[in-house]
CSV table of C-alpha atoms in Angstrom, one decimal:
chain,number,residue,atom,x,y,z
A,6,MET,CA,83.7,112.2,82.0
A,7,ARG,CA,85.7,112.5,78.7
A,8,MET,CA,86.7,116.1,79.6
A,9,THR,CA,87.8,115.0,83.1
A,10,LEU,CA,90.0,112.2,81.6
A,11,ALA,CA,91.4,114.6,79.0
A,12,ILE,CA,92.4,117.1,81.7
A,13,LEU,CA,93.9,114.3,83.8
A,14,THR,CA,95.9,113.1,80.9
A,15,LEU,CA,97.2,116.6,80.1
A,16,CYS,CA,98.2,117.1,83.7
A,17,LEU,CA,100.1,113.9,83.8
A,18,SER,CA,101.9,114.7,80.6
A,19,VAL,CA,103.5,117.8,82.0
A,20,VAL,CA,104.8,116.2,85.2
A,21,PRO,CA,108.6,115.7,85.0
A,22,ALA,CA,109.5,112.1,84.6
A,23,ALA,CA,111.5,112.1,87.8
A,24,ALA,CA,108.5,113.2,89.8
A,25,GLN,CA,106.2,110.4,88.5
A,26,SER,CA,105.7,107.4,90.7
A,27,PRO,CA,107.1,104.2,89.2
A,28,PRO,CA,104.5,101.5,88.4
A,29,ALA,CA,103.8,99.2,91.2
A,30,VAL,CA,105.9,96.0,90.9
A,31,ARG,CA,103.7,92.9,90.8
A,32,PRO,CA,104.7,90.4,93.4
A,33,ASN,CA,105.4,86.7,93.0
A,34,VAL,CA,102.9,84.6,95.0
A,35,VAL,CA,103.7,81.4,96.8
A,36,LEU,CA,100.6,79.7,98.3
A,37,ILE,CA,101.4,76.8,100.6
A,38,VAL,CA,98.7,74.3,101.8
A,39,THR,CA,99.2,71.5,104.2
A,40,ASP,CA,96.7,68.6,104.6
A,41,ASP,CA,94.6,67.4,107.5
A,42,VAL,CA,96.7,69.5,110.0
A,43,GLY,CA,95.0,70.6,113.2
A,44,TYR,CA,94.4,74.2,114.2
A,45,GLY,CA,96.7,73.8,117.2
A,46,ASP,CA,99.4,71.8,115.5
A,47,LEU,CA,101.8,74.7,114.8
A,48,GLY,CA,104.0,76.5,117.3
A,49,SER,CA,102.5,79.8,116.4
A,50,TYR,CA,99.0,78.4,117.1
A,51,GLY,CA,99.9,76.9,120.5
A,52,ALA,CA,101.5,73.5,119.7
A,53,ARG,CA,103.9,72.3,122.4
A,54,ASP,CA,105.0,68.9,120.9
A,55,VAL,CA,105.5,69.9,117.3
A,56,LYS,CA,108.4,72.0,116.0
A,57,THR,CA,107.4,74.1,113.0
A,58,PRO,CA,110.0,76.9,112.9
A,59,SER,CA,109.5,77.6,109.2
A,60,ILE,CA,105.8,78.1,109.4
A,61,ASP,CA,106.2,80.0,112.6
A,62,SER,CA,108.7,82.3,110.9
A,63,LEU,CA,106.0,83.4,108.5
A,64,ALA,CA,103.9,84.4,111.5
A,65,ARG,CA,106.8,86.2,113.0
A,66,ASP,CA,107.4,88.1,109.8
A,67,GLY,CA,103.8,88.5,108.7
A,68,VAL,CA,100.2,88.5,109.8
A,69,ARG,CA,98.6,85.5,111.5
A,70,LEU,CA,94.8,85.1,111.3
A,71,THR,CA,92.9,83.6,114.1
A,72,ASP,CA,89.4,83.4,112.4
A,73,PHE,CA,90.1,81.9,109.0
A,74,TYR,CA,87.9,79.2,107.4
A,75,ALA,CA,88.2,76.4,104.9
A,76,ALA,CA,85.7,73.7,104.0
A,77,PRO,CA,85.2,70.5,106.0
A,78,GLN,CA,87.2,68.4,103.4
A,79,CYS,CA,89.9,68.8,100.8
A,80,THR,CA,88.0,68.9,97.5
A,81,PRO,CA,85.5,71.6,98.5
A,82,THR,CA,88.3,73.8,99.9
A,83,ARG,CA,90.3,73.5,96.7
A,84,ALA,CA,87.3,74.1,94.5
A,85,ALA,CA,86.6,77.3,96.4
A,86,LEU,CA,90.2,78.4,96.1
A,87,ILE,CA,90.6,77.8,92.4
A,88,SER,CA,87.1,79.2,91.4
A,89,GLY,CA,86.9,82.0,94.1
A,90,ARG,CA,83.3,80.9,94.7
A,91,TYR,CA,81.4,78.6,97.0
A,92,GLN,CA,82.1,75.0,96.1
A,93,GLN,CA,78.4,74.1,96.3
A,94,ARG,CA,77.9,75.9,93.1
A,95,PHE,CA,79.9,73.1,91.4
A,96,ARG,CA,78.4,70.3,93.4
A,97,LEU,CA,81.8,69.7,95.0
A,98,GLU,CA,80.7,69.6,98.6
A,99,ALA,CA,82.7,66.6,99.8
A,100,ALA,CA,85.9,64.8,98.8
A,101,LEU,CA,85.8,63.3,95.3
A,102,PRO,CA,85.9,59.5,95.4
A,103,GLY,CA,88.4,57.4,93.4
A,104,PRO,CA,88.5,57.5,89.6
A,105,LYS,CA,86.9,54.1,89.2
A,106,THR,CA,83.6,55.3,90.8
A,107,PRO,CA,80.8,57.0,88.8
A,108,ALA,CA,81.3,60.2,90.9
A,109,GLY,CA,85.0,60.1,90.2
A,110,ALA,CA,84.2,61.0,86.6
A,111,THR,CA,83.3,64.5,87.7
A,112,GLY,CA,85.4,67.5,88.7
A,113,LEU,CA,85.7,71.3,88.7
A,114,PRO,CA,84.8,72.6,85.3
A,115,ALA,CA,87.3,74.9,83.6
A,116,THR,CA,85.4,78.2,83.2
A,117,GLY,CA,88.3,80.4,82.0
A,118,TYR,CA,88.0,82.4,85.2
A,119,SER,CA,90.0,80.3,87.6
A,120,LEU,CA,92.7,81.8,89.9
A,121,PRO,CA,95.6,80.4,87.9
A,122,GLN,CA,94.0,81.3,84.5
A,123,LEU,CA,93.4,84.9,85.5
A,124,LEU,CA,97.0,85.2,86.7
A,125,LYS,CA,98.3,83.5,83.5
A,126,ASN,CA,96.3,86.0,81.5
A,127,ASN,CA,98.1,88.8,83.4
A,128,GLY,CA,101.6,87.5,82.5
A,129,TYR,CA,102.3,85.2,85.4
A,130,ALA,CA,104.0,81.8,85.1
A,131,THR,CA,101.8,79.4,87.0
A,132,GLY,CA,102.6,76.1,88.7
A,133,LEU,CA,101.0,73.6,91.0
A,134,ILE,CA,103.2,71.2,92.9
A,135,GLY,CA,101.5,68.5,94.9
A,136,LYS,CA,97.9,67.5,95.5
A,137,TRP,CA,95.1,68.5,93.0
A,138,ARG,CA,91.9,66.6,94.0
A,139,LEU,CA,89.6,68.4,91.6
A,140,GLY,CA,89.1,65.8,88.9
A,141,TYR,CA,91.0,63.0,87.1
A,142,LYS,CA,90.0,63.6,83.5
A,143,PRO,CA,92.0,66.0,81.3
A,144,GLN,CA,89.3,68.5,81.2
A,145,PHE,CA,89.4,68.9,85.0
A,146,SER,CA,93.2,68.9,85.2
A,147,PRO,CA,95.4,71.6,86.6
A,148,ASN,CA,96.6,72.5,83.1
A,149,ALA,CA,93.0,72.9,81.9
A,150,HIS,CA,92.5,75.5,84.7
A,151,GLY,CA,95.5,77.6,83.7
A,152,PHE,CA,98.5,76.0,85.4
A,153,ASP,CA,101.5,76.0,83.0
A,154,TYR,CA,103.1,73.3,85.0
A,155,PHE,CA,101.8,70.5,87.2
A,156,PHE,CA,103.7,67.9,89.2
A,157,GLY,CA,101.8,65.8,91.7
A,158,PHE,CA,98.9,63.6,92.2
A,159,LYS,CA,95.1,63.8,91.6
A,160,SER,CA,93.7,61.6,94.3
A,161,GLY,CA,92.9,62.5,97.9
A,162,PHE,CA,95.9,60.7,99.3
A,163,ILE,CA,98.9,58.8,98.1
A,164,ASP,CA,101.4,56.3,99.4
A,165,TYR,CA,104.3,58.6,100.3
A,166,TYR,CA,106.9,56.2,98.9
A,167,GLN,CA,105.1,54.1,96.2
A,168,HIS,CA,103.0,57.0,94.9
A,169,THR,CA,99.9,54.9,94.5
A,170,ASP,CA,96.3,55.8,95.2
A,171,GLY,CA,93.6,54.1,97.1
A,172,ASP,CA,93.1,51.6,94.3
A,173,GLY,CA,96.8,50.7,94.3
A,174,GLU,CA,97.3,52.5,90.9
A,175,SER,CA,100.2,54.8,90.2
A,176,ASP,CA,99.1,58.4,90.7
A,177,LEU,CA,102.0,60.7,89.9
A,178,PHE,CA,101.9,63.1,87.0
A,179,GLU,CA,104.0,65.7,85.3
A,180,ASN,CA,101.4,67.8,83.5
A,181,GLN,CA,99.2,65.2,81.7
A,182,SER,CA,101.8,62.5,81.6
A,183,PRO,CA,102.2,59.7,84.2
A,184,VAL,CA,105.7,59.6,85.7
A,185,HIS,CA,107.7,57.4,88.0
A,186,VAL,CA,110.1,59.3,90.4
A,187,ASP,CA,111.7,57.8,93.4
A,188,GLY,CA,111.5,59.6,96.7
A,189,TYR,CA,109.4,60.6,99.7
A,190,MET,CA,106.4,62.5,98.4
A,191,THR,CA,106.9,65.5,100.7
A,192,ASP,CA,110.5,65.9,99.6
A,193,LEU,CA,109.6,65.6,95.9
A,194,ILE,CA,107.1,68.4,96.3
A,195,THR,CA,109.7,70.5,98.0
A,196,GLU,CA,112.3,69.8,95.4
A,197,ARG,CA,110.0,70.5,92.4
A,198,SER,CA,108.8,73.7,94.1
A,199,ILE,CA,112.4,75.0,94.5
A,200,LYS,CA,113.1,74.2,90.8
A,201,PHE,CA,110.0,76.1,89.7
A,202,ILE,CA,111.2,79.1,91.7
A,203,ASP,CA,114.7,78.9,90.2
A,204,ASP,CA,113.3,78.5,86.7
A,205,HIS,CA,111.0,81.5,86.9
A,206,ALA,CA,113.0,83.9,89.1
A,207,LYS,CA,113.2,86.5,86.3
A,208,ALA,CA,109.4,87.1,85.8
A,209,PRO,CA,106.4,87.1,88.1
A,210,PHE,CA,105.1,83.7,89.0
A,211,PHE,CA,102.3,82.0,91.0
A,212,LEU,CA,103.3,78.8,92.7
A,213,GLU,CA,100.8,76.7,94.6
A,214,VAL,CA,102.5,74.1,96.9
A,215,THR,CA,100.0,71.6,98.1
A,216,TYR,CA,101.7,69.1,100.5
A,217,ASN,CA,99.9,65.8,101.2
A,218,ALA,CA,101.5,66.0,104.7
A,219,ALA,CA,100.2,65.2,107.2
A,220,HIS,CA,97.3,63.2,105.6
A,221,TRP,CA,97.2,59.5,106.0
A,222,PRO,CA,98.9,57.0,105.3
A,223,PHE,CA,101.1,57.8,108.3
A,224,GLN,CA,104.4,56.9,106.7
A,225,VAL,CA,107.3,58.6,108.4
A,226,PRO,CA,110.2,60.1,106.4
A,227,ASP,CA,113.5,58.2,105.9
A,228,HIS,CA,111.9,54.8,106.5
A,229,PRO,CA,110.6,53.5,103.1
A,230,SER,CA,107.5,51.4,103.4
A,231,VAL,CA,104.4,50.2,101.5
A,232,ALA,CA,101.2,51.6,103.0
A,233,ALA,CA,98.9,48.8,104.2
A,234,GLY,CA,95.6,48.3,102.4
A,235,HIS,CA,96.5,50.7,99.6
A,236,ALA,CA,96.9,53.5,102.1
A,237,ARG,CA,93.5,53.1,103.7
A,238,PHE,CA,92.5,55.3,106.6
A,239,VAL,CA,93.6,53.6,109.9
A,240,GLN,CA,91.2,54.0,112.8
A,241,PRO,CA,92.4,54.7,116.3
A,242,GLU,CA,91.2,51.4,117.7
A,243,GLU,CA,93.2,49.2,115.3
A,244,ASN,CA,96.3,47.4,116.4
A,245,ASP,CA,98.4,48.7,113.5
A,246,THR,CA,97.3,52.3,114.2
A,247,ALA,CA,99.6,55.3,113.7
A,248,THR,CA,100.9,57.3,116.6
A,249,ARG,CA,101.0,60.9,117.4
A,250,GLN,CA,104.8,60.8,117.0
A,251,ASP,CA,104.4,59.4,113.4
A,252,TYR,CA,102.1,62.3,112.6
A,253,ILE,CA,104.5,64.8,114.1
A,254,ALA,CA,107.4,63.5,112.1
A,255,ILE,CA,105.4,63.8,108.9
A,256,LEU,CA,104.3,67.3,109.6
A,257,GLU,CA,107.8,68.4,110.7
A,258,ARG,CA,109.2,67.2,107.4
A,259,ALA,CA,106.8,69.4,105.6
A,260,ASP,CA,107.8,72.3,107.7
A,261,GLN,CA,111.4,71.7,106.8
A,262,GLY,CA,110.4,71.7,103.2
A,263,ILE,CA,108.7,75.0,103.6
A,264,GLY,CA,111.9,76.3,105.1
A,265,ARG,CA,113.8,75.2,102.0
A,266,ILE,CA,111.3,77.0,99.8
A,267,LEU,CA,111.6,80.2,101.7
A,268,GLN,CA,115.4,79.9,101.5
A,269,ALA,CA,115.1,79.5,97.7
A,270,LEU,CA,113.2,82.8,97.5
A,271,LYS,CA,115.8,84.5,99.6
A,272,ARG,CA,118.7,83.0,97.5
A,273,GLN,CA,117.1,84.4,94.4
A,274,GLY,CA,116.6,87.8,96.0
A,275,LEU,CA,112.8,87.4,95.8
A,276,ASP,CA,111.8,87.2,99.4
A,277,ARG,CA,110.8,90.8,99.7
A,278,ASN,CA,108.8,90.9,96.5
A,279,THR,CA,106.9,87.6,97.1
A,280,LEU,CA,103.6,87.3,98.9
A,281,VAL,CA,103.7,84.0,100.8
A,282,ILE,CA,100.4,82.6,102.1
A,283,TYR,CA,100.2,79.5,104.3
A,284,MET,CA,96.9,77.8,105.0
A,285,GLN,CA,95.3,74.4,105.5
A,286,ASP,CA,92.6,72.6,103.6
A,287,ASN,CA,90.4,71.5,106.5
A,288,GLY,CA,90.6,70.7,110.2
A,289,GLY,CA,92.8,67.9,111.5
A,290,GLU,CA,92.0,64.2,111.9
A,291,TRP,CA,92.1,62.1,115.0
A,292,VAL,CA,95.9,62.2,115.4
A,293,SER,CA,95.8,66.0,115.1
A,294,ARG,CA,95.4,68.6,117.8
A,295,ASN,CA,92.5,71.0,117.0
A,296,ALA,CA,92.6,72.7,120.4
A,297,PRO,CA,91.0,75.0,121.5
A,298,LEU,CA,88.4,74.1,118.9
A,299,PHE,CA,85.8,71.3,119.0
A,300,ASN,CA,85.4,68.4,116.7
A,301,ARG,CA,87.5,67.8,113.5
A,302,LYS,CA,87.6,67.2,109.7
A,303,GLY,CA,84.3,66.4,108.1
A,304,THR,CA,82.2,68.6,110.2
A,305,VAL,CA,81.1,72.3,110.2
A,306,TRP,CA,82.0,72.6,113.9
A,307,GLU,CA,84.9,75.0,114.3
A,308,GLY,CA,87.4,72.1,114.5
A,309,GLY,CA,86.4,71.0,111.0
A,310,ILE,CA,86.5,74.4,109.3
A,311,ARG,CA,88.6,76.9,111.2
A,312,VAL,CA,92.2,76.6,110.1
A,313,PRO,CA,95.5,78.6,110.5
A,314,ALA,CA,96.3,81.2,107.8
A,315,ILE,CA,99.4,83.4,107.6
A,316,PHE,CA,100.2,86.2,105.1
A,317,ARG,CA,103.8,87.4,104.7
A,318,TRP,CA,104.7,90.2,102.3
A,319,PRO,CA,107.7,92.3,103.6
A,320,GLY,CA,107.2,96.0,103.2
A,321,HIS,CA,103.5,95.6,102.5
A,322,LEU,CA,102.2,93.8,105.6
A,323,PRO,CA,103.3,94.3,109.2
A,324,ALA,CA,105.5,91.8,110.9
A,325,GLY,CA,104.3,89.8,114.0
A,326,LYS,CA,100.7,91.0,113.8
A,327,VAL,CA,97.7,88.9,114.9
A,328,SER,CA,94.5,89.6,113.0
A,329,ARG,CA,91.0,88.6,114.1
A,330,GLN,CA,89.6,89.6,110.7
A,331,VAL,CA,87.3,86.8,109.7
A,332,GLY,CA,88.3,85.3,106.4
A,333,ILE,CA,87.5,82.3,104.1
A,334,VAL,CA,89.3,80.5,101.3
A,335,GLN,CA,87.7,82.6,98.6
A,336,ASP,CA,89.3,85.6,100.2
A,337,VAL,CA,92.7,84.1,99.4
A,338,THR,CA,91.7,84.0,95.7
A,339,ALA,CA,90.6,87.6,95.8
A,340,SER,CA,93.7,88.8,97.7
A,341,ILE,CA,96.1,87.1,95.4
A,342,LEU,CA,94.4,88.6,92.3
A,343,ALA,CA,94.4,92.0,93.9
A,344,ALA,CA,98.1,91.8,94.8
A,345,ALA,CA,98.9,90.7,91.3
A,346,GLN,CA,96.8,93.5,89.8
A,347,ALA,CA,95.0,90.9,87.7
A,348,PRO,CA,91.8,92.0,86.0
A,349,VAL,CA,88.8,90.0,87.1
A,350,PRO,CA,86.0,89.9,84.6
A,351,PRO,CA,82.5,90.4,86.0
A,352,ALA,CA,81.5,87.0,84.6
A,353,ALA,CA,83.9,85.5,87.1
A,354,ARG,CA,81.5,86.5,89.9
A,355,PRO,CA,84.0,86.2,92.8
A,356,GLU,CA,82.7,85.7,96.3
A,357,GLY,CA,85.7,86.6,98.3
A,358,ILE,CA,87.2,89.9,99.4
A,359,ASP,CA,90.7,91.3,99.3
A,360,LEU,CA,92.0,90.9,102.9
A,361,LEU,CA,95.2,92.8,102.4
A,362,PRO,CA,93.9,96.3,103.3
A,363,MET,CA,92.6,94.9,106.6
A,364,LEU,CA,95.7,92.9,107.3
A,365,ASP,CA,98.0,95.9,106.7
A,366,GLY,CA,95.9,98.1,109.0
A,367,LYS,CA,94.8,100.6,106.3
A,368,THR,CA,91.2,99.5,106.6
A,369,ALA,CA,89.2,98.6,109.7
A,370,PRO,CA,88.1,94.9,110.1
A,371,VAL,CA,84.9,94.2,108.3
A,372,GLU,CA,82.0,92.0,109.5
A,373,ARG,CA,81.4,88.9,107.5
A,374,THR,CA,78.5,86.5,106.8
A,375,LEU,CA,79.9,83.1,105.8
A,376,PHE,CA,78.1,79.9,105.0
A,377,PHE,CA,79.1,76.3,105.4
A,378,ARG,CA,77.4,73.0,104.4
A,379,PHE,CA,78.7,69.5,104.4
A,380,THR,CA,76.5,66.6,103.1
A,381,ILE,CA,77.8,63.1,102.8
A,382,GLY,CA,75.5,60.1,102.7
A,383,ASN,CA,72.6,60.7,105.1
A,384,THR,CA,74.7,63.2,107.1
A,385,LYS,CA,74.1,66.9,106.6
A,386,GLN,CA,75.4,69.8,108.6
A,387,LEU,CA,74.9,73.6,108.0
A,388,ALA,CA,76.3,76.7,109.6
A,389,VAL,CA,76.3,80.4,109.2
A,390,ARG,CA,78.7,82.8,110.9
A,391,GLN,CA,77.6,86.5,111.1
A,392,GLY,CA,79.9,88.7,113.1
A,393,SER,CA,80.7,86.6,116.2
A,394,TRP,CA,77.4,84.7,116.1
A,395,LYS,CA,77.2,81.2,114.7
A,396,LEU,CA,74.1,79.1,114.0
A,397,LEU,CA,75.0,75.4,113.5
A,398,VAL,CA,72.5,72.9,112.3
A,399,ASP,CA,73.6,69.3,112.9
A,400,GLY,CA,70.9,66.9,111.8
A,401,ALA,CA,67.8,67.9,113.7
A,402,LYS,CA,69.7,69.9,116.3
A,403,ARG,CA,70.2,73.7,116.3
A,404,TYR,CA,73.0,75.4,118.2
A,405,VAL,CA,73.8,79.0,118.8
A,406,PHE,CA,77.3,80.1,119.8
A,407,ASP,CA,79.0,83.4,120.5
A,408,LEU,CA,82.4,82.7,119.1
A,409,SER,CA,83.9,85.8,120.6
A,410,LYS,CA,83.5,84.2,124.0
A,411,ASP,CA,83.2,80.5,123.2
A,412,VAL,CA,85.6,79.4,120.4
A,413,GLY,CA,85.3,75.8,121.7
A,414,GLU,CA,81.5,75.8,121.1
A,415,ARG,CA,80.8,74.4,124.5
A,416,ASN,CA,78.1,76.9,125.6
A,417,ASP,CA,75.0,76.5,123.5
A,418,LEU,CA,73.0,79.7,123.8
A,419,THR,CA,69.9,78.5,121.8
A,420,ASN,CA,67.6,78.8,124.8
A,421,GLN,CA,68.8,82.3,125.6
A,422,ARG,CA,69.3,83.7,122.1
A,423,GLN,CA,66.4,82.5,120.0
A,424,ASP,CA,66.5,85.9,118.3
A,425,VAL,CA,69.8,85.0,116.8
A,426,ALA,CA,68.5,81.6,115.5
A,427,ARG,CA,65.5,83.4,114.0
A,428,ARG,CA,67.7,85.9,112.3
A,429,LEU,CA,70.3,83.5,110.9
A,430,ARG,CA,68.2,80.5,109.9
A,431,PRO,CA,66.5,82.3,106.9
A,432,LEU,CA,70.0,83.4,105.7
A,433,ILE,CA,71.1,79.8,105.4
A,434,ALA,CA,67.9,78.9,103.6
A,435,ALA,CA,68.3,81.7,101.1
A,436,TRP,CA,72.0,80.8,100.5
A,437,GLU,CA,71.1,77.1,100.0
A,438,ALA,CA,68.5,78.0,97.4
A,439,ASP,CA,70.9,80.3,95.6
A,440,VAL,CA,73.9,77.9,95.3
A,441,ASP,CA,71.7,74.9,94.6
A,442,ALA,CA,69.8,76.7,91.8
A,443,GLU,CA,73.1,77.6,90.1
A,444,ALA,CA,74.5,74.1,90.5
A,445,LYS,CA,71.4,72.7,88.9
A,446,ALA,CA,71.4,75.1,86.0
A,447,THR,CA,75.1,74.5,85.4
A,448,SER,CA,74.7,70.8,85.5
A,449,ALA,CA,71.8,71.0,83.0
A,450,SER,CA,73.7,73.2,80.6
A,451,THR,CA,76.7,70.8,80.5
A,452,GLN,CA,74.6,67.6,79.8
């Protein structure tokens, strides 16, 4: 081995400098996440009543995925993204409650192997603008996980104008310090994101933009208001309910903000050397359009976990391509680290794969086996997808679906394909045992 390396070094040393390939330039990375938006709420995913030209431009200039998965709620998706691992390993399976509750004292532990930390170790400036949702205490903060800069809020939702949480407390931070800034939250996220790009245009950066749009409270832009009941979730049968048009206005304002961020990259001459990824944190709520999927946020039915995802990287990924490669949030982590050429220590134990070779067509699509679990109160749902087959466990019921023919999960094949159920059910059991054992061991070691 040493002799081979010596020969290789000698050969390289005699190649004329002009003939040597220049080192690959590390791209900037901008990851954009919207909140509680339905699978079918974008023009590029079939929406007819929503105008999303900025997001659609990413699909026109990049690769749009049809079979990409998040978790059923925001906290678990974000935990999987930042850690690159299944969120169950950290007991972050459902949305964190408010900071005044006992469970609100928990969060995602900073291991030193998070996505922003590994990028920071590799010379990247790192910023998070918007929603965090992975813990309120300083040891769970964005800065603790490797973000150089944080501007945003830590709770699951926020009054768009007053910037207060579900307890009516102010929830707007710049790094670790509470701040008071006037403005519509969507616009503040956009403006701070543009400033981060302008401030770091000369060196590689990673910017995560996490809009709260179009999560409740359904406060439309340009009409300042105070959200009723500390921004509580309004049910569809209530008299003061939101409308689909309110939701559209909120989402379209986020799309306009995304357009301004893309313009900032172009103005700085960074658009061709920036990997832009758009995704959502879970399926949409009742005002959303999840078609053609069934059910919504808070379930492991497709409408709760399958979300849009778009990758744009000019010169590296084809334009206007639609990919049926199955992916999951942890793959975004792995893909960003691969694009940034960031070393990943074995101790990080990543569970995602680099999707970029499949998206650019250099590698054939690969079959995946992905697991999902959502437990809240007495409700528990499980699912595994292997290839096009999905086994879904909803309470005492088992369902088998062939997603290649039935994306809407309307044709239960359990009575015809018991062989699929018998093959997949043990996989779920083994996965549960694995993640729960690690979660228990991690919890015991930190007490």
